[in-house]
Coordinates of C-alpha atoms in Angstrom, one line a residue:
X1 CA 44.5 129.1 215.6
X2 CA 43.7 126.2 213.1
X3 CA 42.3 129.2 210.3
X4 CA 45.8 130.6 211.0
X5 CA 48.0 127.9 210.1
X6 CA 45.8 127.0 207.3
X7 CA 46.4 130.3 205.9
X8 CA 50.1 129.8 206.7
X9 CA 50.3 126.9 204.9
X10 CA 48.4 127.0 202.0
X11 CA 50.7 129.5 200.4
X12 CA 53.5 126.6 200.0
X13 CA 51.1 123.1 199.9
X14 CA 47.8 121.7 198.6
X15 CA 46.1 118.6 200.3
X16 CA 44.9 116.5 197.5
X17 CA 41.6 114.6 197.8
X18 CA 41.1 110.6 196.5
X19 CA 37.7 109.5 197.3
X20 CA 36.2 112.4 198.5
X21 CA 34.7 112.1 202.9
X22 CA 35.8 108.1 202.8
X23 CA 40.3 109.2 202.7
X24 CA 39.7 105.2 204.4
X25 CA 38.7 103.6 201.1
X26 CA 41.5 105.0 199.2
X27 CA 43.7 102.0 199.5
X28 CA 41.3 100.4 197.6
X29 CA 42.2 102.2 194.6
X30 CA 45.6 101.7 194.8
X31 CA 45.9 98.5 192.6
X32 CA 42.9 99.3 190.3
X33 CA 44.9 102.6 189.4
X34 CA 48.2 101.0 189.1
X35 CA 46.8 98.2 186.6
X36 CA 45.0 101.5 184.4
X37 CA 48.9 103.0 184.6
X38 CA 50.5 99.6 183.8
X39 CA 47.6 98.8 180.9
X40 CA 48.6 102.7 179.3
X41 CA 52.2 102.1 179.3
X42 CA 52.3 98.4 178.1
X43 CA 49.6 99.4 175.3
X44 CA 50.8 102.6 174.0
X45 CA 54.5 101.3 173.9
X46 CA 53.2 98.1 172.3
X47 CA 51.5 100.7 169.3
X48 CA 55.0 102.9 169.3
X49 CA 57.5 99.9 169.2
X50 CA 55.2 97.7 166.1
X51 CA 55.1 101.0 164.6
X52 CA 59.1 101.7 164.5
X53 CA 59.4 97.9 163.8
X54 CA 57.0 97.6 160.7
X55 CA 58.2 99.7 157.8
X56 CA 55.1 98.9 156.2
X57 CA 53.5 100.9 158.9
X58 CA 55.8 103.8 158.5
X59 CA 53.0 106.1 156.6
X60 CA 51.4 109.3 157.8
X61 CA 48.7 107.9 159.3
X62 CA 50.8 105.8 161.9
X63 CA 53.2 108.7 162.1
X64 CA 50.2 110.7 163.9
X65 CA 49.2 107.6 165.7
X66 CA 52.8 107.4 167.5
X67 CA 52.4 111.1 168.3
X68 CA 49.2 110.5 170.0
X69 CA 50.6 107.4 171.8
X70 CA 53.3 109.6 173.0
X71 CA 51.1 112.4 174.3
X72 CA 48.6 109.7 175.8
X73 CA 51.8 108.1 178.2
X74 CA 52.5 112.0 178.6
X75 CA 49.1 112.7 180.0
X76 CA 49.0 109.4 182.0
X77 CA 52.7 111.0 183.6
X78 CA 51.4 113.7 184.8
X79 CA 48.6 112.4 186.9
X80 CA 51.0 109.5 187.8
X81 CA 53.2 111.4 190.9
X82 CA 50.3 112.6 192.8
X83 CA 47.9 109.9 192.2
X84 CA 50.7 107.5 193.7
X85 CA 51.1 109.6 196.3
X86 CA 47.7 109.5 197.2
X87 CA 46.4 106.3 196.9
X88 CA 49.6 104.3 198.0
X89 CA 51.6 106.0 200.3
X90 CA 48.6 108.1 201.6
X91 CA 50.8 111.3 201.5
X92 CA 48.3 114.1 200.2
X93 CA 50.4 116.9 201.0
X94 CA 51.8 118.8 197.2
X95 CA 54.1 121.6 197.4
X96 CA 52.4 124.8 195.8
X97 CA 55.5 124.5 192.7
X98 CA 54.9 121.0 192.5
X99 CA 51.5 121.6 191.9
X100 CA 51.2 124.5 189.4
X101 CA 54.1 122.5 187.6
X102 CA 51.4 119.3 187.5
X103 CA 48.7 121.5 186.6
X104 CA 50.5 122.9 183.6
X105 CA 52.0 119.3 182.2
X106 CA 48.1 118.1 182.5
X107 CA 46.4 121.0 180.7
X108 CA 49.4 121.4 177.9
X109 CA 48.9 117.6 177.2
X110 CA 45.3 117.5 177.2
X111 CA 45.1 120.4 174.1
X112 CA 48.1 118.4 172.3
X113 CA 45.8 115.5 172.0
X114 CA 43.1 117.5 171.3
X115 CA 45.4 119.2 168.2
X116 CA 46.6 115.6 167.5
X117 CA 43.1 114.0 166.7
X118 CA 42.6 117.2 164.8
X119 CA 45.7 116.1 162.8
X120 CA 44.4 112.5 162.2
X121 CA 41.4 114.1 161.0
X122 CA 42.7 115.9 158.4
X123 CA 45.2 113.1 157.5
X124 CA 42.0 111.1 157.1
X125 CA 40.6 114.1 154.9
X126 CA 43.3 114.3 152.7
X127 CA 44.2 109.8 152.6
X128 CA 40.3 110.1 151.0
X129 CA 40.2 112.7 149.4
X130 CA 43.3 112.7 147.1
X131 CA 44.6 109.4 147.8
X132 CA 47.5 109.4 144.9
X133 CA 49.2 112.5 146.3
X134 CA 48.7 111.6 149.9
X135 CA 52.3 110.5 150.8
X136 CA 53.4 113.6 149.2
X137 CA 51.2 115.9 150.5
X138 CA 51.8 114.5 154.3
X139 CA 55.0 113.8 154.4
X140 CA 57.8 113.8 157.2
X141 CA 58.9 117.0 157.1
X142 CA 55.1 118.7 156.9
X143 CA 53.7 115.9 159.9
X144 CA 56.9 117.1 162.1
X145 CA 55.8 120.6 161.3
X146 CA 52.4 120.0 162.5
X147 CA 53.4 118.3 165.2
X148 CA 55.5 121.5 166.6
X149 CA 52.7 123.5 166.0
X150 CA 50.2 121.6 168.1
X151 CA 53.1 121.4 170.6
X152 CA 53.8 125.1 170.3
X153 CA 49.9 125.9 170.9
X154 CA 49.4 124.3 173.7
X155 CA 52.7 125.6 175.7
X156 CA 51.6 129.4 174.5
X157 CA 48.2 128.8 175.8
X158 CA 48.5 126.7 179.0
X159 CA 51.7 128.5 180.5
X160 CA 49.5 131.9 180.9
X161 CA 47.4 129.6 183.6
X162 CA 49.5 128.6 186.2
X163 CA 50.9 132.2 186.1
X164 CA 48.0 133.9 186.9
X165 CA 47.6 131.0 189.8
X166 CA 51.0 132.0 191.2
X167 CA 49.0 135.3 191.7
X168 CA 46.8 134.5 193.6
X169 CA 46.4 134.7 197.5
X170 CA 44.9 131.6 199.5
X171 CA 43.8 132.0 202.7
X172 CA 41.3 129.4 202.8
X173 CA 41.3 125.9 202.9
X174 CA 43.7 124.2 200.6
X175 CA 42.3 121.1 200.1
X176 CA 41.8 120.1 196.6
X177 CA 39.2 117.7 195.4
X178 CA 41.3 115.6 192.8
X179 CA 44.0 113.6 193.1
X180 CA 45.8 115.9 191.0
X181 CA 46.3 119.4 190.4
X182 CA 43.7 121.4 187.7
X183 CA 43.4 125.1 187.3
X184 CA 40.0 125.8 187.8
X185 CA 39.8 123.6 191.4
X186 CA 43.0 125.1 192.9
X187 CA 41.3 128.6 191.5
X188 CA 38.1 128.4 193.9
X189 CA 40.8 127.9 196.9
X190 CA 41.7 131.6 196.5
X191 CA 40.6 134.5 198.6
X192 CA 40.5 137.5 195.9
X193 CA 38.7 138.1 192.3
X194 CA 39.5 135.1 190.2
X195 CA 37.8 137.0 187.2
X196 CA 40.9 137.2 185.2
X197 CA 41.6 133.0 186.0
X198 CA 37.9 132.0 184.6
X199 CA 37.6 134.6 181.7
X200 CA 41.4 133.3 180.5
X201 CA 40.7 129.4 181.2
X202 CA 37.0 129.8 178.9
X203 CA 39.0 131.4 176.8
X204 CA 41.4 129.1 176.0
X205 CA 38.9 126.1 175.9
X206 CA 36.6 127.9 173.7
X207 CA 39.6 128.7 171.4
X208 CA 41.2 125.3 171.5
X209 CA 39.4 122.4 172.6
X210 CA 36.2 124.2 171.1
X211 CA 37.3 124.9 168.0
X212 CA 39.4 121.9 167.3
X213 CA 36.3 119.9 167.7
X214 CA 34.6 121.9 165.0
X215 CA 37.0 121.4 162.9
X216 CA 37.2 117.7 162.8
X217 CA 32.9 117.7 162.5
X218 CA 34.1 119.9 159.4
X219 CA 36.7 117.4 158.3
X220 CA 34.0 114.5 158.6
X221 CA 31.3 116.5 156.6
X222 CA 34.0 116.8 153.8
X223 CA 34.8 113.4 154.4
X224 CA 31.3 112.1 154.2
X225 CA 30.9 114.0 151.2
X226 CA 33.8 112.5 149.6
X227 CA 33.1 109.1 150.5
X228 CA 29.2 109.5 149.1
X229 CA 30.3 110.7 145.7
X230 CA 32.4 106.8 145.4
X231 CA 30.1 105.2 143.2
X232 CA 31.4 101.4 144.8
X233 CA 29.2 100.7 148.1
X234 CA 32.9 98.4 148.5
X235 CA 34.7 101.0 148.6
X236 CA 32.8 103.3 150.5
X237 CA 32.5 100.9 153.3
X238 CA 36.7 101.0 152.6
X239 CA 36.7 104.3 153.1
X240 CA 34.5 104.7 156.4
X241 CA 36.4 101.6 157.9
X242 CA 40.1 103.8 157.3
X243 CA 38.0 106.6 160.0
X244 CA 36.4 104.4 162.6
X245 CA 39.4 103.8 165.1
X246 CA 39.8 107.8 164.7
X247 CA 36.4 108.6 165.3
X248 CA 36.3 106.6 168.1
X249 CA 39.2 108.0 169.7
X250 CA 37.7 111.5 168.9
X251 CA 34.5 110.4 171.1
X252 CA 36.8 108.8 173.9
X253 CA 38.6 112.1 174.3
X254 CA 35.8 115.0 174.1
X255 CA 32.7 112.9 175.7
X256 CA 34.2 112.4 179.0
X257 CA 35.5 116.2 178.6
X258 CA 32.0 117.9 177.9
X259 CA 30.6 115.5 180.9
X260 CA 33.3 116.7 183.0
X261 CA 32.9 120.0 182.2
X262 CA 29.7 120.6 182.5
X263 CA 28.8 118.9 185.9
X264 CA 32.1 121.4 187.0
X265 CA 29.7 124.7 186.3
X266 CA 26.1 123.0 186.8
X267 CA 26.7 119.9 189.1
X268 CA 27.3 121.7 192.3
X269 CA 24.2 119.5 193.7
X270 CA 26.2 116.0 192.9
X271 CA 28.1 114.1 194.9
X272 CA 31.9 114.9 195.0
X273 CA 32.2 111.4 194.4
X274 CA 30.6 111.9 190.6
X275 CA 32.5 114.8 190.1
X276 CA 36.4 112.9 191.1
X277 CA 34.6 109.7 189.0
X278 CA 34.1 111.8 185.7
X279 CA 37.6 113.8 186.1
X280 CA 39.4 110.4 186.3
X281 CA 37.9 109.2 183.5
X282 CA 38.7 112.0 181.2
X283 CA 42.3 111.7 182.2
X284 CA 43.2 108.1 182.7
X285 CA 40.5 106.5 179.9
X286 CA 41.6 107.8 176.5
X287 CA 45.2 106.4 177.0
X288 CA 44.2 102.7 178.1
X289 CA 41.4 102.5 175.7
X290 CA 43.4 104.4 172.5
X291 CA 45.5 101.6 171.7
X292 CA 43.2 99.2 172.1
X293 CA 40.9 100.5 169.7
X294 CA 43.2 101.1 166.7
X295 CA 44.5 97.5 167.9
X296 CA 42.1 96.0 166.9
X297 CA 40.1 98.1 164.3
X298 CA 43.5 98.3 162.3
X299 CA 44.1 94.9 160.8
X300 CA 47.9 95.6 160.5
X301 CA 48.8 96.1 164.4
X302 CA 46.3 93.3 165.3
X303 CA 48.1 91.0 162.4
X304 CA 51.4 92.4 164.2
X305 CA 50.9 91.5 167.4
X306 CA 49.4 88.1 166.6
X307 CA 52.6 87.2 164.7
X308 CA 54.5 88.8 167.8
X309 CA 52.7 86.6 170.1
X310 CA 52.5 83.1 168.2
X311 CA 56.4 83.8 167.6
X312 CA 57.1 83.9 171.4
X313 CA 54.6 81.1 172.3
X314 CA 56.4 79.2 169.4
X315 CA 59.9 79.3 171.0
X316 CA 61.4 76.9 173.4

């Protein structure tokens, strides 16, 4: 009888997971979580708003780092709904809609910031490369461009996903292990050949994710090989300072991935409490730690938001 409602109900809901076998420890994640949500949108709308305040800032560079802002408070939306649900009202049940809908908004943002970074890259490329012509190689027209491109690419290639879901039959359990919906853990729920679901989902990894992060090694070996032909040690150090909050945001955003990743295929042995710690981290670190980074390696915001603060403390 209890196989037969599960099978009944699984067709229309998901039971989401938030610490995996202790569901009594979740309220303990409640305020940790909301402080991580709070710190994303305070930071990221601190970097958007200095940004549309400072027309000194108003270059291609900054242009891409609003973008990435955006899509960082994007991908910290998506999560938001279910991870509230979970963890403070303790209401794990998701409607199967609701969830293909989540799963979709949290894949299509995660290859946007991919394509973003991949942007900064080659803004970096080109700021070092040809300096003189970079405002009129990059400018609003050709960054708006780009940035409907990387939009375009990830709609085309994440809206297949939750398609082929939709597909799918479950008549097994439908508990999920994350607090949120992802296409390859609702896939393992269903009871027929889910060949098509993982040969489409490597696919579009290997063809996104994978090559966008060659690209940008590419876009640093031309860089380094730019920067080594300056004959100033100054102005080489210049020039690798201009990359550092970019490649750190690069290593934010594909380090937690691969780890994620790979203990998904080859970590079946760890505890479902590594594999829920290293998902959450890909998704909730990059946009709490992005804006702190390029606030303070990039001496105009942190010069920005000194004057912001001191100006505020100053009044009566």
């Amino acid at each position: 009888m209890h196989n037969l409602n599960v099978s009944h109900i699984s067709h229309h809901s998901f039971l989401l997971t938030g610490i995996p076998g202790m569901p009594e420890k979740n309220p303990w994640m409640a305020f940790p979580l909301g402080l991580l949500y709070i710190l994303t949108l305070l930071g990221n709308g601190t970097i958007l708003s200095i940004i549309k305040m400072d027309s000194s800032l108003h270059e291609p560079m900054y242009y891409f780092l609003a973008i990435l802002a955006l899509t960082d408070v994007g991908l910290s939306m998506s999560t938001l709904p279910s991870m509230l649900s979970v963890f403070w009202f303790n209401a794990p049940e998701i409607s199967f809609d609701a969830c293909i809908t989540q799963m979709f908004f949290i894949h299509a943002f995660g290859i946007v910031e991919s394509g973003v970074l991949l942007s900064m890259a080659f803004d970096r490329f080109v700021a070092i490369r040809d300096p003189l012509r970079y405002a009129s190689i990059l400018t609003s027209g050709v960054i708006g461009k780009i940035a409907v491109a990387v939009i375009a690419r990830a709609i085309c290639v994440v809206l297949p996903a939750p398609l082929l879901i939709k597909r799918l039959p479950f008549c097994r359990s439908n508990v999920l292990s994350h607090s949120y919906c992802l296409h390859q853990d609702a896939m393992r729920l269903a009871c027929a050949s889910t060949r098509v679901n993982s040969l489409y989902g490597l696919i579009v990894v290997i063809c996104t994710l994978g090559l966008d992060a060659l690209m940008i090694l590419f876009s640093y070996v031309l860089i380094l090989k730019t920067v080594l032909g300056i004959a100033s040690w100054a102005e080489r150090l210049k020039a690798f300072n201009t990359c550092l909050s970019h490649v750190c945001a690069v290593l934010l955003f594909y380090i937690p991935f691969i780890g994620a990743s790979m203990i998904h295929r080859f970590g079946n042995h760890l505890s479902p409490i590594i594999h829920t710690l290293m998902a959450n981290v890909y998704l909730l670190l990059p946009p709490v730690l992005n804006p702190i980074i390029y606030s303070i390696k990039t001496k105009q915001f942190s010069k920005r938001i000194i004057q912001i603060f001191f100006r505020r403390k100053g009044r009566p």
